[in-house]
Amino acid sequence: GTKKDAERELTGLLHALQTGTYVPPSKETVREYLERWLVDYAKPKTSGKTYERYAEIVETHLTPALGHLTLTQLQPLHIQDFYRQALTSGRRDGSGGLSPRSVVHMHRILHRALGQAVRWQLIVNNPTARVEPPRAERREMSVLTEAETAQMLRAAEETTLYVPLLLAVTTGMRRGEIVALTWADVDLDSSSLMVTKSLEQTRA
């Protein structure tokens, strides 16, 4: 550019250095960063099932769409365009677009990953903060009536599912919490259970 452009750039760099917001230029791509974020941050801090879901979304959606960009080049418009394309043609089988709920989930993961990049001082700002994700429709939860619950328990009475189902409907415990119960968590004298752990099935 012109001399004035150079002077303007110099002023901006000096200000960034003085305020501690300067980020040295890097050739690390979004793909490389997301792979590092999964290993160094997501894997140690999330459950095995959550990590698998993060890795699947990164590999299937985020990396193919944004991975070729360098991390410091990633702009809100890149992300907004990715969301638009995901809504219209994001399905892996080519049958159409993803649901708004799926895109919102991708947005949350990308926002979390890039927020960590800011804390690691790899970028100055999180570009997802300037992006509008689609609005996901709230699904009304469908629950069993009292009569349906009784019918389900009667049907399971002679099976190994009876006790887990009974615990679920009478305590509100989750499946992973129920299957993780041991006798050490049961106090028959006080008729109480302690939830101390949870199990989940992963591909590993």
Coordinates of N, CA and C in Angstrom, one line a residue:
G1 N 0.8 -1.2 0.0 CA 0.0 0.0 0.0 C 0.8 1.2 0.0
T2 N 0.2 2.4 0.4 CA 0.9 3.7 0.4 C 1.7 3.9 1.6
K3 N 2.4 5.0 1.7 CA 3.1 5.3 2.9 C 2.2 5.5 4.1
K4 N 1.0 6.1 3.8 CA 0.1 6.3 4.9 C -0.5 5.0 5.4
D5 N -0.6 4.0 4.5 CA -1.1 2.7 4.9 C -0.1 2.1 5.8
A6 N 1.2 2.2 5.5 CA 2.3 1.7 6.3 C 2.4 2.4 7.7
E7 N 2.2 3.7 7.7 CA 2.2 4.4 8.9 C 1.0 4.0 9.8
R8 N -0.1 3.8 9.2 CA -1.3 3.4 10.0 C -1.1 2.0 10.6
E9 N -0.5 1.1 9.8 CA -0.2 -0.3 10.3 C 0.8 -0.2 11.4
L10 N 1.8 0.6 11.3 CA 2.8 0.7 12.3 C 2.2 1.3 13.6
T11 N 1.3 2.2 13.5 CA 0.7 2.8 14.7 C -0.1 1.7 15.4
G12 N -0.8 0.9 14.6 CA -1.6 -0.2 15.2 C -0.8 -1.2 15.8
L13 N 0.3 -1.6 15.2 CA 1.2 -2.6 15.8 C 1.8 -2.0 17.1
L14 N 2.3 -0.8 17.1 CA 2.8 -0.2 18.4 C 1.8 -0.2 19.5
H15 N 0.6 0.2 19.1 CA -0.5 0.2 20.1 C -0.7 -1.2 20.7
A16 N -0.7 -2.2 19.8 CA -1.0 -3.6 20.3 C 0.2 -4.0 21.2
L17 N 1.4 -3.6 20.9 CA 2.5 -4.0 21.7 C 2.4 -3.3 23.1
Q18 N 2.0 -2.1 23.1 CA 1.9 -1.3 24.3 C 0.8 -1.8 25.2
T19 N -0.3 -2.3 24.6 CA -1.5 -2.7 25.4 C -1.4 -4.2 25.7
G20 N -0.4 -4.9 25.2 CA -0.3 -6.4 25.4 C -1.3 -7.2 24.6
T21 N -1.8 -6.6 23.5 CA -2.8 -7.4 22.6 C -2.1 -7.9 21.3
Y22 N -0.8 -7.7 21.2 CA -0.1 -8.1 20.0 C 0.0 -9.6 19.9
V23 N -0.4 -10.2 18.8 CA -0.2 -11.6 18.5 C 0.7 -11.8 17.3
P24 N 1.8 -12.5 17.5 CA 2.8 -12.6 16.4 C 2.1 -13.4 15.3
P25 N 2.5 -13.1 14.0 CA 1.9 -13.8 12.9 C 2.2 -15.3 13.0
S26 N 1.2 -16.1 12.7 CA 1.4 -17.6 12.7 C 0.8 -18.2 11.5
K27 N 1.4 -19.3 11.0 CA 0.9 -20.0 9.9 C 0.1 -21.2 10.3
E28 N -0.2 -21.4 11.6 CA -1.0 -22.5 12.1 C -2.4 -22.4 11.5
T29 N -2.9 -23.5 10.9 CA -4.2 -23.5 10.3 C -5.3 -23.8 11.3
V30 N -6.5 -23.5 11.0 CA -7.6 -23.9 11.9 C -7.6 -25.4 12.1
R31 N -7.3 -26.1 11.1 CA -7.3 -27.6 11.2 C -6.3 -28.0 12.3
E32 N -5.1 -27.5 12.1 CA -4.0 -27.8 13.1 C -4.4 -27.4 14.5
Y33 N -5.0 -26.2 14.6 CA -5.3 -25.7 15.9 C -6.4 -26.6 16.6
L34 N -7.5 -26.9 15.8 CA -8.5 -27.7 16.4 C -8.1 -29.1 16.8
E35 N -7.1 -29.7 16.0 CA -6.6 -31.0 16.4 C -5.8 -30.8 17.7
R36 N -5.1 -29.8 17.9 CA -4.3 -29.5 19.1 C -5.3 -29.3 20.3
W37 N -6.3 -28.5 20.0 CA -7.3 -28.2 21.1 C -8.0 -29.5 21.6
L38 N -8.3 -30.4 20.7 CA -9.0 -31.6 21.1 C -8.1 -32.4 22.0
V39 N -6.8 -32.5 21.7 CA -5.9 -33.3 22.4 C -5.5 -32.6 23.8
D40 N -5.2 -31.3 23.7 CA -4.6 -30.6 24.9 C -5.7 -30.1 25.8
Y41 N -6.9 -29.8 25.3 CA -7.9 -29.2 26.1 C -9.1 -30.1 26.3
A42 N -9.8 -30.4 25.1 CA -11.0 -31.1 25.2 C -10.9 -32.5 25.9
K43 N -9.9 -33.3 25.5 CA -9.8 -34.7 26.0 C -9.6 -34.7 27.5
P44 N -8.7 -33.9 28.1 CA -8.6 -34.0 29.5 C -9.7 -33.4 30.3
K45 N -10.5 -32.5 29.7 CA -11.5 -31.8 30.5 C -13.0 -32.2 30.3
T46 N -13.2 -33.2 29.4 CA -14.6 -33.6 29.1 C -14.7 -35.1 29.3
S47 N -15.9 -35.6 29.3 CA -16.1 -37.1 29.4 C -15.7 -37.7 28.1
G48 N -15.6 -39.0 28.1 CA -15.2 -39.7 26.9 C -16.2 -39.6 25.8
K49 N -17.5 -39.6 26.2 CA -18.6 -39.5 25.2 C -18.6 -38.1 24.6
T50 N -18.4 -37.1 25.4 CA -18.4 -35.7 25.0 C -17.2 -35.4 24.0
Y51 N -16.1 -36.0 24.4 CA -14.9 -35.8 23.6 C -15.1 -36.4 22.2
E52 N -15.7 -37.6 22.2 CA -16.0 -38.3 20.9 C -16.9 -37.4 20.0
R53 N -17.9 -36.8 20.6 CA -18.8 -36.0 19.9 C -18.1 -34.7 19.4
Y54 N -17.2 -34.1 20.2 CA -16.5 -33.0 19.7 C -15.6 -33.3 18.6
A55 N -14.9 -34.5 18.7 CA -13.9 -34.9 17.6 C -14.7 -35.2 16.4
E56 N -15.9 -35.8 16.5 CA -16.7 -36.1 15.3 C -17.1 -34.8 14.5
I57 N -17.5 -33.8 15.3 CA -18.0 -32.6 14.7 C -16.8 -31.8 14.0
V58 N -15.7 -31.8 14.7 CA -14.5 -31.2 14.2 C -14.1 -31.9 12.9
E59 N -14.0 -33.2 12.9 CA -13.5 -33.9 11.7 C -14.5 -33.9 10.6
T60 N -15.8 -34.0 10.9 CA -16.8 -34.1 9.8 C -17.3 -32.7 9.3
H61 N -17.3 -31.7 10.1 CA -17.9 -30.4 9.7 C -16.9 -29.2 9.7
L62 N -16.3 -29.0 10.9 CA -15.5 -27.8 11.1 C -14.2 -27.8 10.2
T63 N -13.5 -28.9 10.3 CA -12.2 -29.0 9.5 C -12.4 -28.9 8.0
P64 N -13.4 -29.6 7.4 CA -13.5 -29.5 6.0 C -13.9 -28.1 5.5
A65 N -14.7 -27.4 6.3 CA -15.2 -26.1 5.9 C -14.2 -25.0 6.2
L66 N -13.5 -25.0 7.3 CA -12.7 -23.9 7.8 C -11.2 -24.3 8.0
G67 N -10.9 -25.5 7.9 CA -9.5 -26.0 8.2 C -8.4 -25.4 7.4
H68 N -8.7 -25.0 6.2 CA -7.6 -24.5 5.3 C -7.2 -23.1 5.6
L69 N -8.0 -22.4 6.3 CA -7.6 -21.0 6.7 C -6.6 -21.0 7.9
T70 N -5.7 -20.0 7.9 CA -4.8 -19.9 9.1 C -5.7 -19.4 10.2
L71 N -5.3 -19.7 11.4 CA -6.1 -19.3 12.6 C -6.3 -17.8 12.6
T72 N -5.3 -17.0 12.3 CA -5.4 -15.6 12.4 C -6.1 -15.0 11.3
Q73 N -6.4 -15.7 10.2 CA -7.2 -15.2 9.1 C -8.7 -15.5 9.3
L74 N -9.0 -16.3 10.2 CA -10.4 -16.7 10.3 C -11.3 -15.5 10.7
Q75 N -12.3 -15.2 10.0 CA -13.1 -14.0 10.2 C -14.6 -14.4 10.4
P76 N -15.3 -13.5 11.1 CA -16.8 -13.8 11.3 C -17.5 -14.2 10.0
L77 N -17.2 -13.6 8.9 CA -17.9 -13.9 7.6 C -17.6 -15.3 7.2
H78 N -16.4 -15.8 7.4 CA -16.1 -17.2 7.0 C -17.0 -18.1 7.8
I79 N -17.2 -17.9 9.1 CA -18.0 -18.7 9.9 C -19.5 -18.6 9.6
Q80 N -19.9 -17.4 9.4 CA -21.3 -17.1 9.0 C -21.7 -17.8 7.7
D81 N -20.8 -17.8 6.7 CA -21.0 -18.5 5.5 C -21.0 -20.0 5.6
F82 N -20.2 -20.5 6.5 CA -20.2 -21.9 6.8 C -21.5 -22.4 7.4
Y83 N -22.1 -21.6 8.3 CA -23.4 -21.9 8.9 C -24.5 -21.9 7.9
R84 N -24.4 -21.0 7.0 CA -25.4 -20.9 5.9 C -25.4 -22.1 5.0
Q85 N -24.2 -22.5 4.6 CA -24.0 -23.7 3.8 C -24.4 -25.0 4.6
A86 N -24.1 -25.0 5.9 CA -24.5 -26.2 6.6 C -26.0 -26.4 6.7
L87 N -26.7 -25.3 6.8 CA -28.2 -25.3 6.9 C -28.8 -25.7 5.5
T88 N -28.1 -25.5 4.4 CA -28.7 -25.8 3.1 C -28.2 -27.1 2.5
S89 N -26.9 -27.4 2.8 CA -26.4 -28.6 2.2 C -25.3 -29.3 3.1
G90 N -25.5 -29.3 4.4 CA -24.5 -29.8 5.3 C -24.6 -31.3 5.6
R91 N -25.6 -32.0 5.1 CA -25.6 -33.5 5.4 C -24.6 -34.2 4.7
R92 N -24.0 -35.2 5.4 CA -22.9 -36.0 4.8 C -23.3 -36.8 3.6
D93 N -24.6 -37.2 3.6 CA -25.1 -38.1 2.5 C -25.6 -37.2 1.3
G94 N -25.5 -35.9 1.4 CA -25.9 -35.0 0.3 C -27.4 -34.8 0.2
S95 N -28.1 -35.2 1.2 CA -29.6 -35.2 1.1 C -30.2 -33.8 1.6
G96 N -29.4 -32.8 1.8 CA -29.9 -31.6 2.2 C -29.1 -30.9 3.4
G97 N -29.8 -30.0 4.1 CA -29.1 -29.3 5.1 C -29.3 -29.9 6.5
L98 N -28.5 -29.4 7.4 CA -28.5 -29.8 8.8 C -29.6 -29.0 9.5
S99 N -30.1 -29.5 10.6 CA -31.1 -28.8 11.4 C -30.4 -27.6 12.1
P100 N -31.2 -26.5 12.4 CA -30.6 -25.4 13.2 C -30.0 -25.9 14.5
R101 N -30.6 -26.9 15.2 CA -30.1 -27.4 16.4 C -28.6 -27.9 16.3
S102 N -28.4 -28.6 15.1 CA -27.1 -29.2 14.9 C -26.1 -28.1 14.6
V103 N -26.5 -27.1 13.9 CA -25.6 -25.9 13.6 C -25.3 -25.2 14.9
V104 N -26.2 -25.0 15.8 CA -26.0 -24.3 17.0 C -25.0 -25.1 17.9
H105 N -25.1 -26.4 17.8 CA -24.1 -27.3 18.6 C -22.7 -27.1 18.0
M106 N -22.6 -27.0 16.7 CA -21.3 -26.7 16.1 C -20.8 -25.4 16.5
H107 N -21.7 -24.4 16.6 CA -21.3 -23.0 17.0 C -20.7 -23.0 18.4
R108 N -21.4 -23.8 19.3 CA -20.9 -23.8 20.7 C -19.5 -24.4 20.8
I109 N -19.3 -25.5 20.0 CA -18.0 -26.1 20.1 C -16.9 -25.2 19.5
L110 N -17.2 -24.6 18.4 CA -16.2 -23.7 17.7 C -16.0 -22.5 18.7
H111 N -17.0 -21.9 19.3 CA -16.9 -20.8 20.2 C -16.0 -21.2 21.4
R112 N -16.2 -22.4 21.9 CA -15.4 -22.8 23.0 C -13.9 -23.0 22.6
A113 N -13.7 -23.6 21.4 CA -12.3 -23.8 21.0 C -11.6 -22.5 20.7
L114 N -12.3 -21.6 20.0 CA -11.6 -20.3 19.7 C -11.5 -19.4 21.0
G115 N -12.4 -19.6 21.9 CA -12.2 -18.9 23.2 C -10.9 -19.3 23.9
Q116 N -10.6 -20.6 23.8 CA -9.3 -21.1 24.3 C -8.1 -20.6 23.6
A117 N -8.3 -20.4 22.3 CA -7.2 -19.8 21.5 C -6.9 -18.4 21.9
V118 N -7.9 -17.6 22.3 CA -7.7 -16.3 22.9 C -6.9 -16.4 24.2
R119 N -7.3 -17.3 25.0 CA -6.6 -17.4 26.3 C -5.2 -17.9 26.2
W120 N -5.0 -18.7 25.1 CA -3.6 -19.1 24.8 C -2.8 -18.1 24.0
Q121 N -3.5 -16.9 23.8 CA -2.8 -15.8 23.1 C -2.4 -16.1 21.7
L122 N -3.2 -16.9 21.0 CA -3.0 -17.3 19.6 C -3.7 -16.3 18.7
I123 N -4.9 -15.8 19.2 CA -5.6 -14.8 18.4 C -6.1 -13.7 19.4
V124 N -6.4 -12.6 18.9 CA -6.8 -11.4 19.8 C -8.2 -11.6 20.2
N125 N -9.1 -11.8 19.3 CA -10.5 -11.9 19.6 C -11.1 -13.2 19.1
N126 N -12.3 -13.6 19.6 CA -13.0 -14.8 19.2 C -14.0 -14.4 18.1
P127 N -13.7 -14.8 16.9 CA -14.6 -14.4 15.8 C -16.0 -14.9 15.9
T128 N -16.3 -16.0 16.6 CA -17.6 -16.5 16.8 C -18.5 -15.5 17.6
A129 N -17.9 -14.6 18.4 CA -18.7 -13.7 19.1 C -19.4 -12.7 18.3
R130 N -19.0 -12.6 17.0 CA -19.6 -11.6 16.1 C -20.5 -12.4 15.0
V131 N -20.8 -13.6 15.3 CA -21.6 -14.4 14.4 C -22.9 -14.8 15.0
E132 N -23.9 -14.7 14.1 CA -25.3 -15.1 14.6 C -25.6 -16.5 14.2
P133 N -25.6 -17.4 15.2 CA -26.0 -18.8 14.8 C -27.5 -18.9 14.6
P134 N -28.0 -19.9 14.0 CA -29.5 -20.0 13.8 C -30.2 -20.2 15.1
R135 N -31.4 -19.9 15.1 CA -32.2 -20.2 16.3 C -32.8 -21.6 16.3
A136 N -32.4 -22.4 17.3 CA -32.9 -23.7 17.4 C -34.3 -23.8 18.0
E137 N -35.2 -24.5 17.4 CA -36.6 -24.6 18.0 C -36.5 -25.5 19.2
R138 N -37.3 -25.1 20.2 CA -37.3 -25.9 21.4 C -38.3 -27.1 21.2
R139 N -37.8 -28.2 21.6 CA -38.7 -29.4 21.5 C -39.4 -29.7 22.8
E140 N -40.7 -29.9 22.7 CA -41.4 -30.2 23.9 C -41.2 -31.6 24.3
M141 N -40.8 -31.8 25.5 CA -40.4 -33.1 26.0 C -41.6 -34.0 26.2
S142 N -41.6 -35.2 25.7 CA -42.7 -36.2 25.8 C -42.4 -37.1 27.0
V143 N -43.3 -37.2 27.9 CA -43.1 -38.1 29.1 C -44.2 -39.1 29.2
L144 N -43.9 -40.1 29.9 CA -45.0 -41.1 30.2 C -45.9 -40.7 31.2
T145 N -47.2 -41.0 31.1 CA -48.2 -40.8 32.1 C -48.0 -41.8 33.2
E146 N -48.7 -41.5 34.3 CA -48.6 -42.5 35.5 C -49.1 -43.9 35.1
A147 N -50.1 -43.9 34.3 CA -50.7 -45.2 33.8 C -49.7 -45.9 32.9
E148 N -49.0 -45.1 32.0 CA -48.1 -45.7 31.1 C -46.8 -46.2 31.8
T149 N -46.4 -45.5 32.9 CA -45.3 -45.9 33.7 C -45.6 -47.2 34.4
A150 N -46.8 -47.3 34.9 CA -47.2 -48.6 35.6 C -47.2 -49.7 34.6
Q151 N -47.7 -49.5 33.4 CA -47.8 -50.5 32.4 C -46.4 -51.0 32.0
M152 N -45.4 -50.0 31.9 CA -44.1 -50.4 31.5 C -43.4 -51.2 32.6
L153 N -43.6 -50.9 33.9 CA -43.0 -51.6 35.0 C -43.6 -53.0 35.1
R154 N -44.9 -53.2 34.8 CA -45.5 -54.5 34.8 C -45.0 -55.4 33.7
A155 N -44.7 -54.8 32.5 CA -44.2 -55.5 31.4 C -42.7 -56.0 31.7
A156 N -42.0 -55.2 32.5 CA -40.6 -55.5 32.8 C -40.4 -56.3 34.0
E157 N -41.5 -56.6 34.7 CA -41.4 -57.2 36.1 C -40.6 -58.5 36.1
E158 N -40.6 -59.3 35.1 CA -39.9 -60.6 35.2 C -38.6 -60.5 34.4
T159 N -38.1 -59.3 34.1 CA -36.8 -59.2 33.4 C -35.8 -58.5 34.2
T160 N -34.6 -58.5 33.7 CA -33.5 -57.8 34.4 C -33.6 -56.3 34.3
L161 N -34.5 -55.8 33.5 CA -34.7 -54.3 33.4 C -35.5 -53.7 34.5
Y162 N -36.2 -54.6 35.2 CA -37.2 -54.1 36.2 C -36.6 -53.1 37.2
V163 N -35.5 -53.6 37.9 CA -34.9 -52.7 38.9 C -34.3 -51.4 38.3
P164 N -33.6 -51.5 37.2 CA -33.1 -50.2 36.7 C -34.2 -49.3 36.3
L165 N -35.3 -49.8 35.7 CA -36.5 -49.0 35.3 C -37.1 -48.4 36.6
L166 N -37.3 -49.2 37.6 CA -37.9 -48.7 38.8 C -37.1 -47.6 39.5
L167 N -35.8 -47.8 39.5 CA -34.9 -46.7 40.0 C -35.0 -45.4 39.2
A168 N -35.1 -45.6 37.9 CA -35.2 -44.4 37.0 C -36.5 -43.6 37.3
V169 N -37.6 -44.3 37.4 CA -38.9 -43.6 37.5 C -39.2 -43.1 38.9
T170 N -38.5 -43.7 39.9 CA -38.8 -43.3 41.3 C -37.7 -42.3 41.8
T171 N -36.5 -42.3 41.2 CA -35.5 -41.4 41.7 C -35.1 -40.3 40.8
G172 N -35.3 -40.5 39.4 CA -34.9 -39.5 38.5 C -33.4 -39.7 38.1
M173 N -32.8 -40.8 38.5 CA -31.4 -41.0 38.2 C -31.2 -41.3 36.7
R174 N -30.1 -40.9 36.2 CA -29.8 -41.1 34.8 C -29.3 -42.6 34.6
R175 N -29.3 -43.0 33.3 CA -28.9 -44.3 33.0 C -27.5 -44.6 33.4
G176 N -26.6 -43.7 33.1 CA -25.2 -44.0 33.5 C -25.0 -44.1 35.0
E177 N -25.8 -43.3 35.8 CA -25.7 -43.3 37.2 C -26.2 -44.7 37.8
I178 N -27.3 -45.2 37.1 CA -27.9 -46.4 37.6 C -27.0 -47.6 37.4
V179 N -26.4 -47.7 36.2 CA -25.6 -48.8 35.9 C -24.2 -48.8 36.6
A180 N -23.9 -47.6 37.2 CA -22.6 -47.5 37.9 C -22.8 -47.8 39.4
L181 N -24.1 -48.0 39.8 CA -24.3 -48.3 41.3 C -23.6 -49.6 41.7
T182 N -23.1 -49.5 42.9 CA -22.5 -50.7 43.6 C -23.1 -50.8 45.0
W183 N -22.9 -51.9 45.6 CA -23.5 -52.1 47.0 C -23.0 -51.1 48.0
A184 N -21.8 -50.6 47.7 CA -21.3 -49.5 48.6 C -22.1 -48.2 48.6
D185 N -22.8 -48.0 47.5 CA -23.7 -46.8 47.3 C -25.1 -47.0 48.0
V186 N -25.4 -48.2 48.5 CA -26.7 -48.5 49.0 C -26.7 -48.6 50.5
D187 N -27.6 -47.8 51.1 CA -27.8 -47.9 52.5 C -29.2 -48.4 52.8
L188 N -29.3 -49.7 53.1 CA -30.7 -50.2 53.3 C -31.3 -49.8 54.6
D189 N -30.5 -49.5 55.6 CA -31.0 -49.0 56.9 C -31.8 -47.7 56.8
S190 N -31.2 -46.8 56.0 CA -31.8 -45.5 55.8 C -32.6 -45.4 54.5
S191 N -32.7 -46.5 53.8 CA -33.4 -46.5 52.5 C -32.9 -45.4 51.5
S192 N -31.6 -45.4 51.3 CA -31.1 -44.3 50.5 C -30.0 -44.8 49.6
L193 N -29.8 -44.1 48.5 CA -28.7 -44.4 47.5 C -27.9 -43.2 47.4
M194 N -26.6 -43.4 47.2 CA -25.7 -42.3 46.9 C -25.2 -42.4 45.5
V195 N -25.3 -41.3 44.7 CA -24.8 -41.3 43.3 C -23.4 -40.7 43.4
T196 N -22.4 -41.6 43.2 CA -21.0 -41.2 43.3 C -20.2 -41.3 42.0
K197 N -20.9 -41.9 41.0 CA -20.1 -42.0 39.7 C -21.1 -42.3 38.6
S198 N -20.6 -42.3 37.4 CA -21.5 -42.6 36.3 C -20.7 -43.3 35.2
L199 N -21.3 -44.2 34.5 CA -20.7 -45.0 33.4 C -21.3 -44.5 32.1
E200 N -20.4 -44.6 31.0 CA -20.9 -44.3 29.7 C -20.1 -45.2 28.7
Q201 N -20.8 -45.5 27.6 CA -20.2 -46.3 26.6 C -19.5 -45.5 25.5
T202 N -18.3 -45.7 25.2 CA -17.6 -45.0 24.1 C -17.0 -46.0 23.1
R203 N -16.5 -45.5 22.0 CA -16.0 -46.4 21.0 C -14.6 -46.9 21.3
A204 N -13.9 -46.3 22.3 CA -12.6 -46.7 22.7 C -12.6 -48.1 23.4

